[in-house]
mmCIF file of C-alpha atoms in Angstrom:
data_model
loop_
_atom_site.group_PDB
_atom_site.id
_atom_site.type_symbol
_atom_site.label_atom_id
_atom_site.label_comp_id
_atom_site.label_asym_id
_atom_site.label_seq_id
_atom_site.Cartn_x
_atom_site.Cartn_y
_atom_site.Cartn_z
ATOM 1 C CA ASP S 18 -0.995 15.902 -0.715
ATOM 2 C CA ILE S 19 1.256 14.458 -3.419
ATOM 3 C CA VAL S 20 -0.780 13.302 -6.409
ATOM 4 C CA MET S 21 0.482 10.236 -8.264
ATOM 5 C CA THR S 22 -0.581 9.800 -11.887
ATOM 6 C CA GLN S 23 0.080 6.622 -13.835
ATOM 7 C CA SER S 24 -0.019 6.057 -17.573
ATOM 8 C CA PRO S 25 -1.475 4.272 -19.325
ATOM 9 C CA ASP S 26 -4.567 3.132 -17.415
ATOM 10 C CA SER S 27 -4.398 -0.194 -19.196
ATOM 11 C CA LEU S 28 -1.910 -1.974 -21.358
ATOM 12 C CA ALA S 29 -1.945 -5.120 -23.511
ATOM 13 C CA VAL S 30 1.407 -6.682 -24.366
ATOM 14 C CA SER S 31 2.345 -9.905 -26.135
ATOM 15 C CA LEU S 32 4.093 -12.664 -24.217
ATOM 16 C CA GLY S 33 7.835 -12.155 -24.254
ATOM 17 C CA GLU S 34 7.539 -8.476 -25.142
ATOM 18 C CA ARG S 35 8.431 -5.443 -23.009
ATOM 19 C CA ALA S 36 5.853 -3.661 -20.882
ATOM 20 C CA THR S 37 6.401 -0.121 -19.622
ATOM 21 C CA ILE S 38 4.319 1.728 -17.042
ATOM 22 C CA ASN S 39 4.897 5.361 -16.134
ATOM 23 C CA CYS S 40 4.261 7.199 -12.898
ATOM 24 C CA LYS S 41 4.448 10.919 -12.284
ATOM 25 C CA SER S 42 4.301 12.666 -8.914
ATOM 26 C CA SER S 43 2.980 16.193 -8.422
ATOM 27 C CA GLN S 44 6.114 17.079 -6.463
ATOM 28 C CA SER S 45 9.543 15.573 -6.097
ATOM 29 C CA VAL S 46 9.855 12.474 -3.906
ATOM 30 C CA LEU S 47 13.645 12.677 -3.906
ATOM 31 C CA HIS S 48 14.919 13.108 -0.362
ATOM 32 C CA ARG S 49 17.995 15.251 -0.815
ATOM 33 C CA SER S 50 19.737 14.282 2.423
ATOM 34 C CA SER S 51 19.635 10.577 1.558
ATOM 35 C CA ASP S 52 19.587 10.970 -2.232
ATOM 36 C CA LYS S 53 16.802 8.387 -2.316
ATOM 37 C CA ASN S 54 13.537 8.490 -4.187
ATOM 38 C CA TYR S 55 10.662 7.493 -1.893
ATOM 39 C CA LEU S 56 8.793 5.619 -4.606
ATOM 40 C CA ALA S 57 7.516 2.030 -4.596
ATOM 41 C CA TRP S 58 5.794 -0.233 -7.100
ATOM 42 C CA PHE S 59 3.204 -2.864 -6.150
ATOM 43 C CA GLN S 60 1.636 -5.691 -8.135
ATOM 44 C CA GLN S 61 -1.896 -6.851 -7.390
ATOM 45 C CA LYS S 62 -3.059 -10.052 -9.022
ATOM 46 C CA PRO S 63 -6.796 -10.822 -9.175
ATOM 47 C CA GLY S 64 -8.227 -11.780 -5.809
ATOM 48 C CA GLN S 65 -4.949 -11.159 -3.990
ATOM 49 C CA PRO S 66 -3.506 -8.378 -1.847
ATOM 50 C CA PRO S 67 -0.833 -6.175 -3.395
ATOM 51 C CA LYS S 68 2.779 -7.289 -3.326
ATOM 52 C CA LEU S 69 5.829 -5.044 -3.077
ATOM 53 C CA LEU S 70 7.972 -5.246 -6.213
ATOM 54 C CA ILE S 71 10.298 -2.237 -6.158
ATOM 55 C CA TYR S 72 11.281 0.348 -3.542
ATOM 56 C CA TRP S 73 13.604 3.361 -3.532
ATOM 57 C CA ALA S 74 12.409 3.601 -7.164
ATOM 58 C CA SER S 75 14.815 0.947 -8.427
ATOM 59 C CA THR S 76 15.558 -1.646 -5.724
ATOM 60 C CA ARG S 77 13.906 -5.006 -6.324
ATOM 61 C CA GLU S 78 12.289 -6.664 -3.328
ATOM 62 C CA SER S 79 13.753 -10.038 -2.419
ATOM 63 C CA GLY S 80 12.356 -12.818 -4.603
ATOM 64 C CA VAL S 81 11.090 -10.524 -7.366
ATOM 65 C CA PRO S 82 12.201 -11.762 -10.812
ATOM 66 C CA ASP S 83 14.858 -9.641 -12.480
ATOM 67 C CA ARG S 84 12.622 -9.020 -15.486
ATOM 68 C CA PHE S 85 11.028 -6.335 -13.289
ATOM 69 C CA SER S 86 12.994 -3.098 -13.043
ATOM 70 C CA GLY S 87 12.316 0.421 -11.865
ATOM 71 C CA SER S 88 13.885 3.679 -12.908
ATOM 72 C CA GLY S 89 13.470 7.420 -12.646
ATOM 73 C CA SER S 90 14.070 10.211 -10.180
ATOM 74 C CA GLY S 91 12.396 13.287 -8.779
ATOM 75 C CA THR S 92 8.905 13.268 -10.278
ATOM 76 C CA ASP S 93 9.072 10.791 -13.170
ATOM 77 C CA PHE S 94 9.333 7.044 -12.776
ATOM 78 C CA THR S 95 8.994 3.905 -14.873
ATOM 79 C CA LEU S 96 8.319 0.244 -14.169
ATOM 80 C CA THR S 97 9.554 -2.056 -16.909
ATOM 81 C CA ILE S 98 8.870 -5.737 -17.407
ATOM 82 C CA SER S 99 11.504 -6.836 -19.882
ATOM 83 C CA SER S 100 9.829 -10.002 -21.135
ATOM 84 C CA LEU S 101 6.187 -10.425 -20.207
ATOM 85 C CA GLN S 102 5.142 -13.749 -18.698
ATOM 86 C CA ALA S 103 1.585 -15.023 -18.346
ATOM 87 C CA GLU S 104 1.798 -14.804 -14.551
ATOM 88 C CA ASP S 105 2.514 -11.057 -14.751
ATOM 89 C CA VAL S 106 -1.117 -10.222 -15.541
ATOM 90 C CA ALA S 107 -2.091 -7.834 -12.765
ATOM 91 C CA VAL S 108 -2.799 -4.259 -11.777
ATOM 92 C CA PHE S 109 0.331 -2.284 -10.954
ATOM 93 C CA TYR S 110 0.409 0.687 -8.578
ATOM 94 C CA CYS S 111 3.098 3.240 -7.847
ATOM 95 C CA GLN S 112 3.144 4.813 -4.392
ATOM 96 C CA GLN S 113 5.061 7.631 -2.777
ATOM 97 C CA TYR S 114 6.161 7.206 0.824
ATOM 98 C CA TYR S 115 7.957 10.557 0.956
ATOM 99 C CA SER S 116 5.263 12.064 3.159
ATOM 100 C CA THR S 117 1.898 11.303 4.688
ATOM 101 C CA PRO S 118 -0.683 10.859 3.467
ATOM 102 C CA GLN S 119 1.092 8.256 1.388
ATOM 103 C CA THR S 120 -0.573 8.214 -1.973
ATOM 104 C CA PHE S 121 -0.969 5.670 -4.745
ATOM 105 C CA GLY S 122 -1.373 6.054 -8.450
ATOM 106 C CA GLN S 123 -4.738 5.031 -9.884
ATOM 107 C CA GLY S 124 -3.318 1.729 -11.144
ATOM 108 C CA THR S 125 -2.401 0.282 -14.534
ATOM 109 C CA ARG S 126 -4.060 -2.917 -15.680
ATOM 110 C CA LEU S 127 -1.690 -5.163 -17.618
ATOM 111 C CA GLU S 128 -3.097 -7.840 -19.902
ATOM 112 C CA ILE S 129 -1.815 -10.283 -22.486
ATOM 113 C CA LYS S 130 -2.347 -9.290 -26.111
ATOM 114 C CA GLN C 12 7.252 -15.973 7.343
ATOM 115 C CA VAL C 13 5.287 -12.759 7.863
ATOM 116 C CA GLN C 14 1.622 -13.355 8.543
ATOM 117 C CA LEU C 15 -0.987 -10.650 8.987
ATOM 118 C CA VAL C 16 -4.543 -11.828 9.621
ATOM 119 C CA GLU C 17 -7.366 -9.297 9.749
ATOM 120 C CA SER C 18 -10.662 -9.880 11.507
ATOM 121 C CA GLY C 19 -13.713 -7.899 12.541
ATOM 122 C CA GLY C 20 -15.079 -6.947 9.150
ATOM 123 C CA GLY C 21 -18.769 -7.136 8.322
ATOM 124 C CA VAL C 22 -21.893 -5.217 7.390
ATOM 125 C CA VAL C 23 -22.749 -2.142 9.441
ATOM 126 C CA GLN C 24 -25.245 0.699 9.122
ATOM 127 C CA PRO C 25 -24.112 4.253 8.429
ATOM 128 C CA GLY C 26 -23.204 6.089 11.621
ATOM 129 C CA ARG C 27 -22.326 2.928 13.517
ATOM 130 C CA SER C 28 -18.936 1.629 14.641
ATOM 131 C CA LEU C 29 -16.706 -1.323 13.878
ATOM 132 C CA ARG C 30 -13.326 -2.453 15.170
ATOM 133 C CA LEU C 31 -10.824 -4.272 13.002
ATOM 134 C CA SER C 32 -8.026 -6.380 14.442
ATOM 135 C CA CYS C 33 -4.860 -7.664 12.832
ATOM 136 C CA ALA C 34 -2.946 -10.567 14.350
ATOM 137 C CA ALA C 35 0.721 -10.489 13.368
ATOM 138 C CA SER C 36 3.194 -13.343 13.437
ATOM 139 C CA GLY C 37 6.481 -14.425 11.892
ATOM 140 C CA PHE C 38 8.356 -11.243 12.795
ATOM 141 C CA THR C 39 9.134 -8.965 15.725
ATOM 142 C CA PHE C 40 5.899 -6.958 15.766
ATOM 143 C CA SER C 41 7.162 -4.403 18.284
ATOM 144 C CA SER C 42 9.972 -3.369 15.911
ATOM 145 C CA HIS C 43 7.798 -2.350 12.976
ATOM 146 C CA ALA C 44 5.452 0.488 12.158
ATOM 147 C CA MET C 45 2.068 -0.759 11.004
ATOM 148 C CA HIS C 46 -0.406 0.678 8.519
ATOM 149 C CA TRP C 47 -3.978 0.239 7.343
ATOM 150 C CA VAL C 48 -4.684 0.545 3.617
ATOM 151 C CA ARG C 49 -8.123 0.180 2.058
ATOM 152 C CA GLN C 50 -9.536 -0.636 -1.350
ATOM 153 C CA ALA C 51 -13.125 0.128 -2.299
ATOM 154 C CA PRO C 52 -14.773 -2.535 -4.502
ATOM 155 C CA GLY C 53 -13.270 -2.400 -7.991
ATOM 156 C CA LYS C 54 -11.188 0.667 -7.111
ATOM 157 C CA GLY C 55 -7.595 1.558 -6.317
ATOM 158 C CA LEU C 56 -5.628 1.642 -3.086
ATOM 159 C CA GLU C 57 -5.982 4.286 -0.397
ATOM 160 C CA TRP C 58 -3.636 4.587 2.550
ATOM 161 C CA VAL C 59 -5.631 5.083 5.769
ATOM 162 C CA ALA C 60 -3.381 5.265 8.818
ATOM 163 C CA VAL C 61 0.029 4.480 10.293
ATOM 164 C CA MET C 62 1.305 3.888 13.801
ATOM 165 C CA SER C 63 4.980 3.809 14.749
ATOM 166 C CA TYR C 64 6.545 0.706 16.261
ATOM 167 C CA ASP C 65 6.093 1.973 19.816
ATOM 168 C CA GLY C 66 2.765 3.709 19.340
ATOM 169 C CA THR C 67 4.089 7.196 19.939
ATOM 170 C CA ASN C 68 3.491 8.471 16.403
ATOM 171 C CA LYS C 69 0.427 8.074 14.233
ATOM 172 C CA ASP C 70 -1.166 9.741 11.270
ATOM 173 C CA TYR C 71 -4.324 9.442 9.185
ATOM 174 C CA VAL C 72 -5.679 10.344 5.795
ATOM 175 C CA ASP C 73 -7.866 13.438 6.105
ATOM 176 C CA SER C 74 -11.083 11.596 5.203
ATOM 177 C CA VAL C 75 -10.942 9.485 8.396
ATOM 178 C CA LYS C 76 -9.415 11.948 10.856
ATOM 179 C CA GLY C 77 -11.591 12.316 13.936
ATOM 180 C CA ARG C 78 -13.532 9.124 13.099
ATOM 181 C CA PHE C 79 -10.914 6.350 12.951
ATOM 182 C CA THR C 80 -8.316 5.484 15.583
ATOM 183 C CA ILE C 81 -5.316 3.243 15.029
ATOM 184 C CA SER C 82 -3.800 1.474 18.014
ATOM 185 C CA ARG C 83 -1.629 -1.506 18.831
ATOM 186 C CA ASP C 84 -0.901 -3.961 21.621
ATOM 187 C CA ASN C 85 2.707 -5.043 21.306
ATOM 188 C CA SER C 86 2.295 -7.590 24.094
ATOM 189 C CA LYS C 87 -0.294 -9.384 21.936
ATOM 190 C CA ASN C 88 1.207 -8.675 18.491
ATOM 191 C CA THR C 89 -2.044 -7.074 17.429
ATOM 192 C CA LEU C 90 -2.976 -3.961 15.488
ATOM 193 C CA PHE C 91 -6.399 -2.344 15.677
ATOM 194 C CA LEU C 92 -8.501 0.111 13.739
ATOM 195 C CA GLN C 93 -11.487 1.576 15.571
ATOM 196 C CA MET C 94 -13.896 2.994 13.013
ATOM 197 C CA ASN C 95 -16.659 5.300 14.268
ATOM 198 C CA SER C 96 -19.331 7.288 12.452
ATOM 199 C CA LEU C 97 -18.984 5.026 9.443
ATOM 200 C CA ARG C 98 -20.095 6.290 6.056
ATOM 201 C CA VAL C 99 -21.151 4.487 2.900
ATOM 202 C CA GLU C 100 -17.910 5.652 1.287
ATOM 203 C CA ASP C 101 -15.889 3.748 3.923
ATOM 204 C CA THR C 102 -17.002 0.493 2.277
ATOM 205 C CA ALA C 103 -13.803 -1.306 1.311
ATOM 206 C CA VAL C 104 -11.434 -4.160 1.912
ATOM 207 C CA TYR C 105 -9.152 -3.055 4.728
ATOM 208 C CA TYR C 106 -5.605 -4.383 4.591
ATOM 209 C CA CYS C 107 -3.305 -4.607 7.567
ATOM 210 C CA THR C 108 0.214 -3.888 6.357
ATOM 211 C CA ARG C 109 3.702 -3.781 7.811
ATOM 212 C CA GLY C 110 6.148 -0.919 7.645
ATOM 213 C CA CYS C 111 9.619 -1.837 6.454
ATOM 214 C CA SER C 112 12.431 -1.879 9.002
ATOM 215 C CA LEU C 113 14.495 0.366 6.691
ATOM 216 C CA GLU C 114 11.868 3.073 6.409
ATOM 217 C CA TRP C 115 8.692 3.112 8.472
ATOM 218 C CA LEU C 116 6.522 4.591 5.750
ATOM 219 C CA LEU C 117 7.468 1.874 3.226
ATOM 220 C CA ILE C 118 4.944 -0.971 3.234
ATOM 221 C CA ASP C 119 6.521 -4.374 2.632
ATOM 222 C CA SER C 120 3.881 -6.949 3.645
ATOM 223 C CA TRP C 121 0.101 -7.184 3.363
ATOM 224 C CA GLY C 122 -2.609 -9.256 4.964
ATOM 225 C CA GLN C 123 -5.448 -10.799 2.961
ATOM 226 C CA GLY C 124 -7.833 -8.050 3.982
ATOM 227 C CA ALA C 125 -11.164 -7.696 5.778
ATOM 228 C CA LEU C 126 -14.278 -6.482 3.985
ATOM 229 C CA VAL C 127 -16.231 -3.682 5.628
ATOM 230 C CA THR C 128 -19.605 -2.867 4.088
ATOM 231 C CA VAL C 129 -21.447 0.226 5.255
ATOM 232 C CA SER C 130 -25.055 0.074 4.121
ATOM 233 C CA SER C 131 -28.529 0.756 5.428
#
């Protein structure tokens, strides 16, 4: 199974500041034939189901604000929120869908400083 | 818009069975793979199972293989998860989720979840 490891486990950022969450996979999730990274980011707000933010490592889902961006390739990925808003408080998960069992990172809790 | 509504959760004793259902609407159910993902109380997300759009392919996480069965009825736009020999560690909110049309293993929509509590 591919192990996904996120860092940090929790993060406190001031409103308007940048937040960065890292995700590392135990093996590459880059599909060579398609040149796509099978990596997604989800946001889970308190009391709600997760919501897809980013897929193919850097493609924003429709309706997701452009302050959210994803980057990286192979085994190392980053989710960046360029200017933190109050409504961004949540737990963020990375997930690989390169192979089954699909696996999630342990989650990163983002709070307002 | 996409709606996924789970039902069938509840409290059950270890070793017993439970069947979850997921009613889908707002999209062409028969064109999408469907998944179950669970979340133990206060914990992270764990993918449980997937079934292809036509039911011909399915897969499970090792911890539920031989105990859980995913199935679907495309004529009724409904996904199921039959859970047998339940264990305390199966206690979780179970989410019905939709596979993306671009890539069947990519999850793009989630239901609100159904709580399953396994306790004596």
